[in-house]
Amino acid sequence: MSSSSRRSRSRRAGTSVSSSSSRSISEDQISDLLSKLEALLPDSQARNGAHRGPASRVLQETCSYIRSLHREVDDLSETLAALLASDAVTAEQAAVIRSLLM
């Protein structure tokens, strides 16, 4: 996925967040959202009912995880582009792969 696609998706996600941020959120709602976010992180102990710590740590870990996912996507995109440019795949296989990515 290209970085422009990710930026486009980020802008769409940011739009929905900013429109909902005009209403106030209770501490219970924030706690619930942090728990849900924490459960999405790899090796999360939140699934067992144990919390990692303060909200700032959960947010820092989330940002780090998202950055690592971006790096992984970029690396995989480069690998796929190199594979498609090589003689390792036929033109038909390359067309199928490209159609799956669109």
mmCIF file of N, CA and C in Angstrom:
data_model
loop_
_atom_site.group_PDB
_atom_site.id
_atom_site.type_symbol
_atom_site.label_atom_id
_atom_site.label_comp_id
_atom_site.label_asym_id
_atom_site.label_seq_id
_atom_site.Cartn_x
_atom_site.Cartn_y
_atom_site.Cartn_z
ATOM 1 N N MET A 1 0.859 -1.181 0.000
ATOM 2 C CA MET A 1 0.000 0.000 0.000
ATOM 3 C C MET A 1 0.892 1.227 0.000
ATOM 4 N N SER A 2 0.577 2.172 -0.814
ATOM 5 C CA SER A 2 1.413 3.354 -0.916
ATOM 6 C C SER A 2 1.192 4.263 0.280
ATOM 7 N N SER A 3 2.193 5.119 0.527
ATOM 8 C CA SER A 3 2.065 6.029 1.655
ATOM 9 C C SER A 3 0.953 7.040 1.412
ATOM 10 N N SER A 4 0.667 7.363 0.137
ATOM 11 C CA SER A 4 -0.435 8.282 -0.143
ATOM 12 C C SER A 4 -1.776 7.646 0.199
ATOM 13 N N SER A 5 -1.886 6.325 -0.003
ATOM 14 C CA SER A 5 -3.120 5.633 0.370
ATOM 15 C C SER A 5 -3.316 5.666 1.874
ATOM 16 N N ARG A 6 -2.180 5.469 2.594
ATOM 17 C CA ARG A 6 -2.275 5.506 4.053
ATOM 18 C C ARG A 6 -2.634 6.897 4.535
ATOM 19 N N ARG A 7 -2.040 7.942 3.905
ATOM 20 C CA ARG A 7 -2.370 9.305 4.312
ATOM 21 C C ARG A 7 -3.839 9.599 4.052
ATOM 22 N N SER A 8 -4.342 9.150 2.911
ATOM 23 C CA SER A 8 -5.739 9.348 2.572
ATOM 24 C C SER A 8 -6.644 8.680 3.604
ATOM 25 N N ARG A 9 -6.286 7.435 3.961
ATOM 26 C CA ARG A 9 -7.072 6.706 4.949
ATOM 27 C C ARG A 9 -6.983 7.412 6.308
ATOM 28 N N SER A 10 -5.800 7.952 6.649
ATOM 29 C CA SER A 10 -5.627 8.660 7.912
ATOM 30 C C SER A 10 -6.499 9.900 7.971
ATOM 31 N N ARG A 11 -6.561 10.606 6.837
ATOM 32 C CA ARG A 11 -7.404 11.806 6.816
ATOM 33 C C ARG A 11 -8.862 11.458 7.023
ATOM 34 N N ARG A 12 -9.323 10.367 6.389
ATOM 35 C CA ARG A 12 -10.719 9.960 6.564
ATOM 36 C C ARG A 12 -10.977 9.582 8.015
ATOM 37 N N ALA A 13 -10.050 8.855 8.617
ATOM 38 C CA ALA A 13 -10.210 8.449 10.015
ATOM 39 C C ALA A 13 -10.177 9.674 10.915
ATOM 40 N N GLY A 14 -9.291 10.627 10.599
ATOM 41 C CA GLY A 14 -9.186 11.840 11.401
ATOM 42 C C GLY A 14 -10.446 12.675 11.341
ATOM 43 N N THR A 15 -11.128 12.660 10.220
ATOM 44 C CA THR A 15 -12.366 13.418 10.072
ATOM 45 C C THR A 15 -13.431 12.893 11.019
ATOM 46 N N SER A 16 -13.559 11.581 11.099
ATOM 47 C CA SER A 16 -14.587 11.025 11.967
ATOM 48 C C SER A 16 -14.248 11.249 13.427
ATOM 49 N N VAL A 17 -12.957 11.267 13.772
ATOM 50 C CA VAL A 17 -12.559 11.498 15.152
ATOM 51 C C VAL A 17 -12.829 12.938 15.534
ATOM 52 N N SER A 18 -12.471 13.886 14.652
ATOM 53 C CA SER A 18 -12.641 15.288 15.006
ATOM 54 C C SER A 18 -14.110 15.660 15.140
ATOM 55 N N SER A 19 -14.988 15.042 14.360
ATOM 56 C CA SER A 19 -16.396 15.379 14.474
ATOM 57 C C SER A 19 -16.996 14.837 15.763
ATOM 58 N N SER A 20 -16.460 13.709 16.256
ATOM 59 C CA SER A 20 -16.994 13.154 17.495
ATOM 60 C C SER A 20 -16.304 13.736 18.712
ATOM 61 N N SER A 21 -15.172 14.449 18.536
ATOM 62 C CA SER A 21 -14.452 14.985 19.677
ATOM 63 C C SER A 21 -15.113 16.240 20.240
ATOM 64 N N SER A 22 -16.115 16.783 19.560
ATOM 65 C CA SER A 22 -16.780 17.981 20.049
ATOM 66 C C SER A 22 -17.646 17.687 21.273
ATOM 67 N N ARG A 23 -18.045 16.445 21.457
ATOM 68 C CA ARG A 23 -18.809 16.097 22.651
ATOM 69 C C ARG A 23 -17.844 15.604 23.732
ATOM 70 N N SER A 24 -18.232 15.758 24.972
ATOM 71 C CA SER A 24 -17.336 15.372 26.061
ATOM 72 C C SER A 24 -17.404 13.871 26.296
ATOM 73 N N ILE A 25 -16.288 13.328 26.737
ATOM 74 C CA ILE A 25 -16.180 11.899 26.997
ATOM 75 C C ILE A 25 -15.896 11.725 28.478
ATOM 76 N N SER A 26 -16.626 10.836 29.102
ATOM 77 C CA SER A 26 -16.442 10.610 30.534
ATOM 78 C C SER A 26 -15.178 9.809 30.801
ATOM 79 N N GLU A 27 -14.714 9.838 32.024
ATOM 80 C CA GLU A 27 -13.525 9.068 32.399
ATOM 81 C C GLU A 27 -13.766 7.576 32.225
ATOM 82 N N ASP A 28 -14.993 7.124 32.488
ATOM 83 C CA ASP A 28 -15.316 5.712 32.292
ATOM 84 C C ASP A 28 -15.211 5.327 30.820
ATOM 85 N N GLN A 29 -15.670 6.209 29.939
ATOM 86 C CA GLN A 29 -15.582 5.938 28.510
ATOM 87 C C GLN A 29 -14.127 5.904 28.056
ATOM 88 N N ILE A 30 -13.324 6.821 28.572
ATOM 89 C CA ILE A 30 -11.898 6.841 28.238
ATOM 90 C C ILE A 30 -11.242 5.564 28.729
ATOM 91 N N SER A 31 -11.548 5.156 29.925
ATOM 92 C CA SER A 31 -10.985 3.925 30.479
ATOM 93 C C SER A 31 -11.378 2.722 29.631
ATOM 94 N N ASP A 32 -12.636 2.689 29.228
ATOM 95 C CA ASP A 32 -13.119 1.593 28.391
ATOM 96 C C ASP A 32 -12.403 1.585 27.035
ATOM 97 N N LEU A 33 -12.241 2.758 26.437
ATOM 98 C CA LEU A 33 -11.546 2.859 25.155
ATOM 99 C C LEU A 33 -10.075 2.445 25.280
ATOM 100 N N LEU A 34 -9.438 2.848 26.368
ATOM 101 C CA LEU A 34 -8.045 2.449 26.590
ATOM 102 C C LEU A 34 -7.925 0.941 26.757
ATOM 103 N N SER A 35 -8.881 0.342 27.455
ATOM 104 C CA SER A 35 -8.867 -1.114 27.625
ATOM 105 C C SER A 35 -9.016 -1.818 26.282
ATOM 106 N N LYS A 36 -9.920 -1.295 25.454
ATOM 107 C CA LYS A 36 -10.117 -1.882 24.126
ATOM 108 C C LYS A 36 -8.866 -1.715 23.270
ATOM 109 N N LEU A 37 -8.261 -0.542 23.341
ATOM 110 C CA LEU A 37 -7.041 -0.284 22.588
ATOM 111 C C LEU A 37 -5.914 -1.187 23.062
ATOM 112 N N GLU A 38 -5.804 -1.316 24.352
ATOM 113 C CA GLU A 38 -4.774 -2.154 24.958
ATOM 114 C C GLU A 38 -4.919 -3.615 24.524
ATOM 115 N N ALA A 39 -6.147 -4.060 24.397
ATOM 116 C CA ALA A 39 -6.405 -5.448 23.996
ATOM 117 C C ALA A 39 -5.968 -5.719 22.559
ATOM 118 N N LEU A 40 -5.856 -4.673 21.748
ATOM 119 C CA LEU A 40 -5.431 -4.832 20.359
ATOM 120 C C LEU A 40 -3.919 -4.940 20.207
ATOM 121 N N LEU A 41 -3.192 -4.524 21.230
ATOM 122 C CA LEU A 41 -1.736 -4.556 21.163
ATOM 123 C C LEU A 41 -1.231 -5.986 21.309
ATOM 124 N N PRO A 42 -0.162 -6.311 20.581
ATOM 125 C CA PRO A 42 0.381 -7.668 20.700
ATOM 126 C C PRO A 42 0.911 -7.908 22.112
ATOM 127 N N ASP A 43 0.817 -9.127 22.546
ATOM 128 C CA ASP A 43 1.282 -9.522 23.886
ATOM 129 C C ASP A 43 0.596 -8.734 24.996
ATOM 130 N N SER A 44 -0.614 -8.304 24.724
ATOM 131 C CA SER A 44 -1.348 -7.514 25.707
ATOM 132 C C SER A 44 -1.817 -8.374 26.859
ATOM 133 N N GLN A 45 -1.622 -7.869 28.057
ATOM 134 C CA GLN A 45 -2.117 -8.555 29.236
ATOM 135 C C GLN A 45 -3.551 -8.133 29.540
ATOM 136 N N ALA A 46 -4.059 -7.164 28.791
ATOM 137 C CA ALA A 46 -5.418 -6.670 29.016
ATOM 138 C C ALA A 46 -6.445 -7.764 28.772
ATOM 139 N N ARG A 47 -6.090 -8.728 27.929
ATOM 140 C CA ARG A 47 -7.033 -9.815 27.661
ATOM 141 C C ARG A 47 -7.278 -10.641 28.919
ATOM 142 N N ASN A 48 -6.298 -10.648 29.812
ATOM 143 C CA ASN A 48 -6.428 -11.413 31.058
ATOM 144 C C ASN A 48 -6.919 -10.554 32.214
ATOM 145 N N GLY A 49 -7.302 -9.325 31.923
ATOM 146 C CA GLY A 49 -7.805 -8.441 32.957
ATOM 147 C C GLY A 49 -6.725 -7.596 33.605
ATOM 148 N N ALA A 50 -5.453 -7.811 33.280
ATOM 149 C CA ALA A 50 -4.369 -7.023 33.851
ATOM 150 C C ALA A 50 -4.082 -5.843 32.933
ATOM 151 N N HIS A 51 -3.890 -4.677 33.512
ATOM 152 C CA HIS A 51 -3.613 -3.479 32.717
ATOM 153 C C HIS A 51 -2.121 -3.197 32.706
ATOM 154 N N ARG A 52 -1.649 -2.593 31.618
ATOM 155 C CA ARG A 52 -0.229 -2.288 31.467
ATOM 156 C C ARG A 52 0.197 -1.107 32.303
ATOM 157 N N GLY A 53 -0.679 -0.226 32.601
ATOM 158 C CA GLY A 53 -0.283 0.952 33.357
ATOM 159 C C GLY A 53 -1.068 2.163 32.927
ATOM 160 N N PRO A 54 -0.456 3.326 33.091
ATOM 161 C CA PRO A 54 -1.158 4.582 32.796
ATOM 162 C C PRO A 54 -1.501 4.728 31.313
ATOM 163 N N ALA A 55 -2.454 5.588 31.063
ATOM 164 C CA ALA A 55 -2.920 5.824 29.695
ATOM 165 C C ALA A 55 -1.783 6.255 28.786
ATOM 166 N N SER A 56 -0.867 7.049 29.308
ATOM 167 C CA SER A 56 0.240 7.528 28.476
ATOM 168 C C SER A 56 1.078 6.360 27.969
ATOM 169 N N ARG A 57 1.279 5.344 28.791
ATOM 170 C CA ARG A 57 2.063 4.186 28.360
ATOM 171 C C ARG A 57 1.307 3.405 27.294
ATOM 172 N N VAL A 58 0.009 3.234 27.481
ATOM 173 C CA VAL A 58 -0.800 2.519 26.479
ATOM 174 C C VAL A 58 -0.746 3.263 25.147
ATOM 175 N N LEU A 59 -0.858 4.582 25.188
ATOM 176 C CA LEU A 59 -0.816 5.374 23.958
ATOM 177 C C LEU A 59 0.565 5.329 23.306
ATOM 178 N N GLN A 60 1.628 5.376 24.107
ATOM 179 C CA GLN A 60 2.982 5.273 23.558
ATOM 180 C C GLN A 60 3.195 3.910 22.904
ATOM 181 N N GLU A 61 2.758 2.847 23.554
ATOM 182 C CA GLU A 61 2.902 1.504 22.991
ATOM 183 C C GLU A 61 2.083 1.357 21.713
ATOM 184 N N THR A 62 0.910 1.977 21.703
ATOM 185 C CA THR A 62 0.069 1.933 20.508
ATOM 186 C C THR A 62 0.751 2.647 19.351
ATOM 187 N N CYS A 63 1.302 3.815 19.608
ATOM 188 C CA CYS A 63 2.007 4.561 18.554
ATOM 189 C C CYS A 63 3.211 3.776 18.046
ATOM 190 N N SER A 64 3.956 3.167 18.942
ATOM 191 C CA SER A 64 5.105 2.357 18.535
ATOM 192 C C SER A 64 4.664 1.175 17.677
ATOM 193 N N TYR A 65 3.587 0.543 18.081
ATOM 194 C CA TYR A 65 3.073 -0.600 17.329
ATOM 195 C C TYR A 65 2.606 -0.173 15.937
ATOM 196 N N ILE A 66 1.928 0.947 15.849
ATOM 197 C CA ILE A 66 1.460 1.450 14.554
ATOM 198 C C ILE A 66 2.650 1.793 13.665
ATOM 199 N N ARG A 67 3.690 2.424 14.232
ATOM 200 C CA ARG A 67 4.897 2.714 13.448
ATOM 201 C C ARG A 67 5.537 1.423 12.933
ATOM 202 N N SER A 68 5.580 0.394 13.779
ATOM 203 C CA SER A 68 6.181 -0.871 13.339
ATOM 204 C C SER A 68 5.335 -1.507 12.231
ATOM 205 N N LEU A 69 4.028 -1.379 12.321
ATOM 206 C CA LEU A 69 3.163 -1.901 11.252
ATOM 207 C C LEU A 69 3.401 -1.151 9.945
ATOM 208 N N HIS A 70 3.565 0.156 10.018
ATOM 209 C CA HIS A 70 3.857 0.954 8.817
ATOM 210 C C HIS A 70 5.169 0.499 8.190
ATOM 211 N N ARG A 71 6.199 0.290 9.022
ATOM 212 C CA ARG A 71 7.489 -0.182 8.497
ATOM 213 C C ARG A 71 7.328 -1.550 7.835
ATOM 214 N N GLU A 72 6.564 -2.415 8.475
ATOM 215 C CA GLU A 72 6.351 -3.759 7.921
ATOM 216 C C GLU A 72 5.629 -3.689 6.575
ATOM 217 N N VAL A 73 4.620 -2.846 6.481
ATOM 218 C CA VAL A 73 3.890 -2.674 5.215
ATOM 219 C C VAL A 73 4.833 -2.139 4.144
ATOM 220 N N ASP A 74 5.649 -1.148 4.495
ATOM 221 C CA ASP A 74 6.599 -0.595 3.524
ATOM 222 C C ASP A 74 7.584 -1.660 3.056
ATOM 223 N N ASP A 75 8.114 -2.444 3.996
ATOM 224 C CA ASP A 75 9.061 -3.507 3.638
ATOM 225 C C ASP A 75 8.405 -4.552 2.736
ATOM 226 N N LEU A 76 7.190 -4.946 3.087
ATOM 227 C CA LEU A 76 6.486 -5.941 2.277
ATOM 228 C C LEU A 76 6.148 -5.383 0.894
ATOM 229 N N SER A 77 5.815 -4.111 0.831
ATOM 230 C CA SER A 77 5.520 -3.482 -0.462
ATOM 231 C C SER A 77 6.753 -3.477 -1.353
ATOM 232 N N GLU A 78 7.908 -3.159 -0.765
ATOM 233 C CA GLU A 78 9.150 -3.167 -1.533
ATOM 234 C C GLU A 78 9.479 -4.576 -2.016
ATOM 235 N N THR A 79 9.302 -5.558 -1.145
ATOM 236 C CA THR A 79 9.566 -6.947 -1.518
ATOM 237 C C THR A 79 8.644 -7.392 -2.640
ATOM 238 N N LEU A 80 7.375 -7.051 -2.525
ATOM 239 C CA LEU A 80 6.409 -7.418 -3.563
ATOM 240 C C LEU A 80 6.726 -6.729 -4.883
ATOM 241 N N ALA A 81 7.093 -5.454 -4.819
ATOM 242 C CA ALA A 81 7.440 -4.728 -6.047
ATOM 243 C C ALA A 81 8.644 -5.366 -6.721
ATOM 244 N N ALA A 82 9.634 -5.756 -5.927
ATOM 245 C CA ALA A 82 10.818 -6.412 -6.488
ATOM 246 C C ALA A 82 10.447 -7.758 -7.105
ATOM 247 N N LEU A 83 9.565 -8.481 -6.425
ATOM 248 C CA LEU A 83 9.134 -9.780 -6.946
ATOM 249 C C LEU A 83 8.390 -9.608 -8.267
ATOM 250 N N LEU A 84 7.499 -8.636 -8.317
ATOM 251 C CA LEU A 84 6.737 -8.406 -9.546
ATOM 252 C C LEU A 84 7.628 -7.954 -10.698
ATOM 253 N N ALA A 85 8.720 -7.271 -10.378
ATOM 254 C CA ALA A 85 9.634 -6.798 -11.414
ATOM 255 C C ALA A 85 10.602 -7.890 -11.869
ATOM 256 N N SER A 86 10.694 -8.957 -11.100
ATOM 257 C CA SER A 86 11.646 -10.026 -11.441
ATOM 258 C C SER A 86 11.032 -11.020 -12.412
ATOM 259 N N ASP A 87 11.851 -11.960 -12.812
ATOM 260 C CA ASP A 87 11.391 -13.026 -13.706
ATOM 261 C C ASP A 87 10.785 -14.187 -12.933
ATOM 262 N N ALA A 88 10.663 -14.049 -11.616
ATOM 263 C CA ALA A 88 10.174 -15.143 -10.771
ATOM 264 C C ALA A 88 8.672 -15.378 -10.944
ATOM 265 N N VAL A 89 7.959 -14.382 -11.434
ATOM 266 C CA VAL A 89 6.516 -14.539 -11.659
ATOM 267 C C VAL A 89 6.184 -14.262 -13.125
ATOM 268 N N THR A 90 5.191 -14.967 -13.580
ATOM 269 C CA THR A 90 4.756 -14.754 -14.962
ATOM 270 C C THR A 90 3.899 -13.496 -15.039
ATOM 271 N N ALA A 91 3.675 -13.043 -16.243
ATOM 272 C CA ALA A 91 2.832 -11.859 -16.437
ATOM 273 C C ALA A 91 1.419 -12.116 -15.917
ATOM 274 N N GLU A 92 0.923 -13.343 -16.099
ATOM 275 C CA GLU A 92 -0.420 -13.676 -15.600
ATOM 276 C C GLU A 92 -0.464 -13.629 -14.076
ATOM 277 N N GLN A 93 0.558 -14.198 -13.427
ATOM 278 C CA GLN A 93 0.614 -14.172 -11.971
ATOM 279 C C GLN A 93 0.708 -12.736 -11.463
ATOM 280 N N ALA A 94 1.517 -11.924 -12.106
ATOM 281 C CA ALA A 94 1.659 -10.523 -11.718
ATOM 282 C C ALA A 94 0.331 -9.788 -11.855
ATOM 283 N N ALA A 95 -0.414 -10.070 -12.912
ATOM 284 C CA ALA A 95 -1.719 -9.440 -13.110
ATOM 285 C C ALA A 95 -2.695 -9.837 -12.008
ATOM 286 N N VAL A 96 -2.671 -11.092 -11.624
ATOM 287 C CA VAL A 96 -3.552 -11.555 -10.551
ATOM 288 C C VAL A 96 -3.180 -10.846 -9.240
ATOM 289 N N ILE A 97 -1.897 -10.780 -8.948
ATOM 290 C CA ILE A 97 -1.450 -10.121 -7.709
ATOM 291 C C ILE A 97 -1.866 -8.652 -7.709
ATOM 292 N N ARG A 98 -1.647 -7.973 -8.829
ATOM 293 C CA ARG A 98 -2.034 -6.561 -8.910
ATOM 294 C C ARG A 98 -3.543 -6.381 -8.745
ATOM 295 N N SER A 99 -4.325 -7.283 -9.316
ATOM 296 C CA SER A 99 -5.782 -7.171 -9.178
ATOM 297 C C SER A 99 -6.227 -7.357 -7.736
ATOM 298 N N LEU A 100 -5.517 -8.191 -7.008
ATOM 299 C CA LEU A 100 -5.843 -8.404 -5.590
ATOM 300 C C LEU A 100 -5.510 -7.187 -4.734
ATOM 301 N N LEU A 101 -4.548 -6.419 -5.161
ATOM 302 C CA LEU A 101 -4.107 -5.241 -4.400
ATOM 303 C C LEU A 101 -4.941 -4.006 -4.692
ATOM 304 N N MET A 102 -5.692 -4.022 -5.752
ATOM 305 C CA MET A 102 -6.485 -2.846 -6.121
ATOM 306 C C MET A 102 -7.820 -2.837 -5.465
#
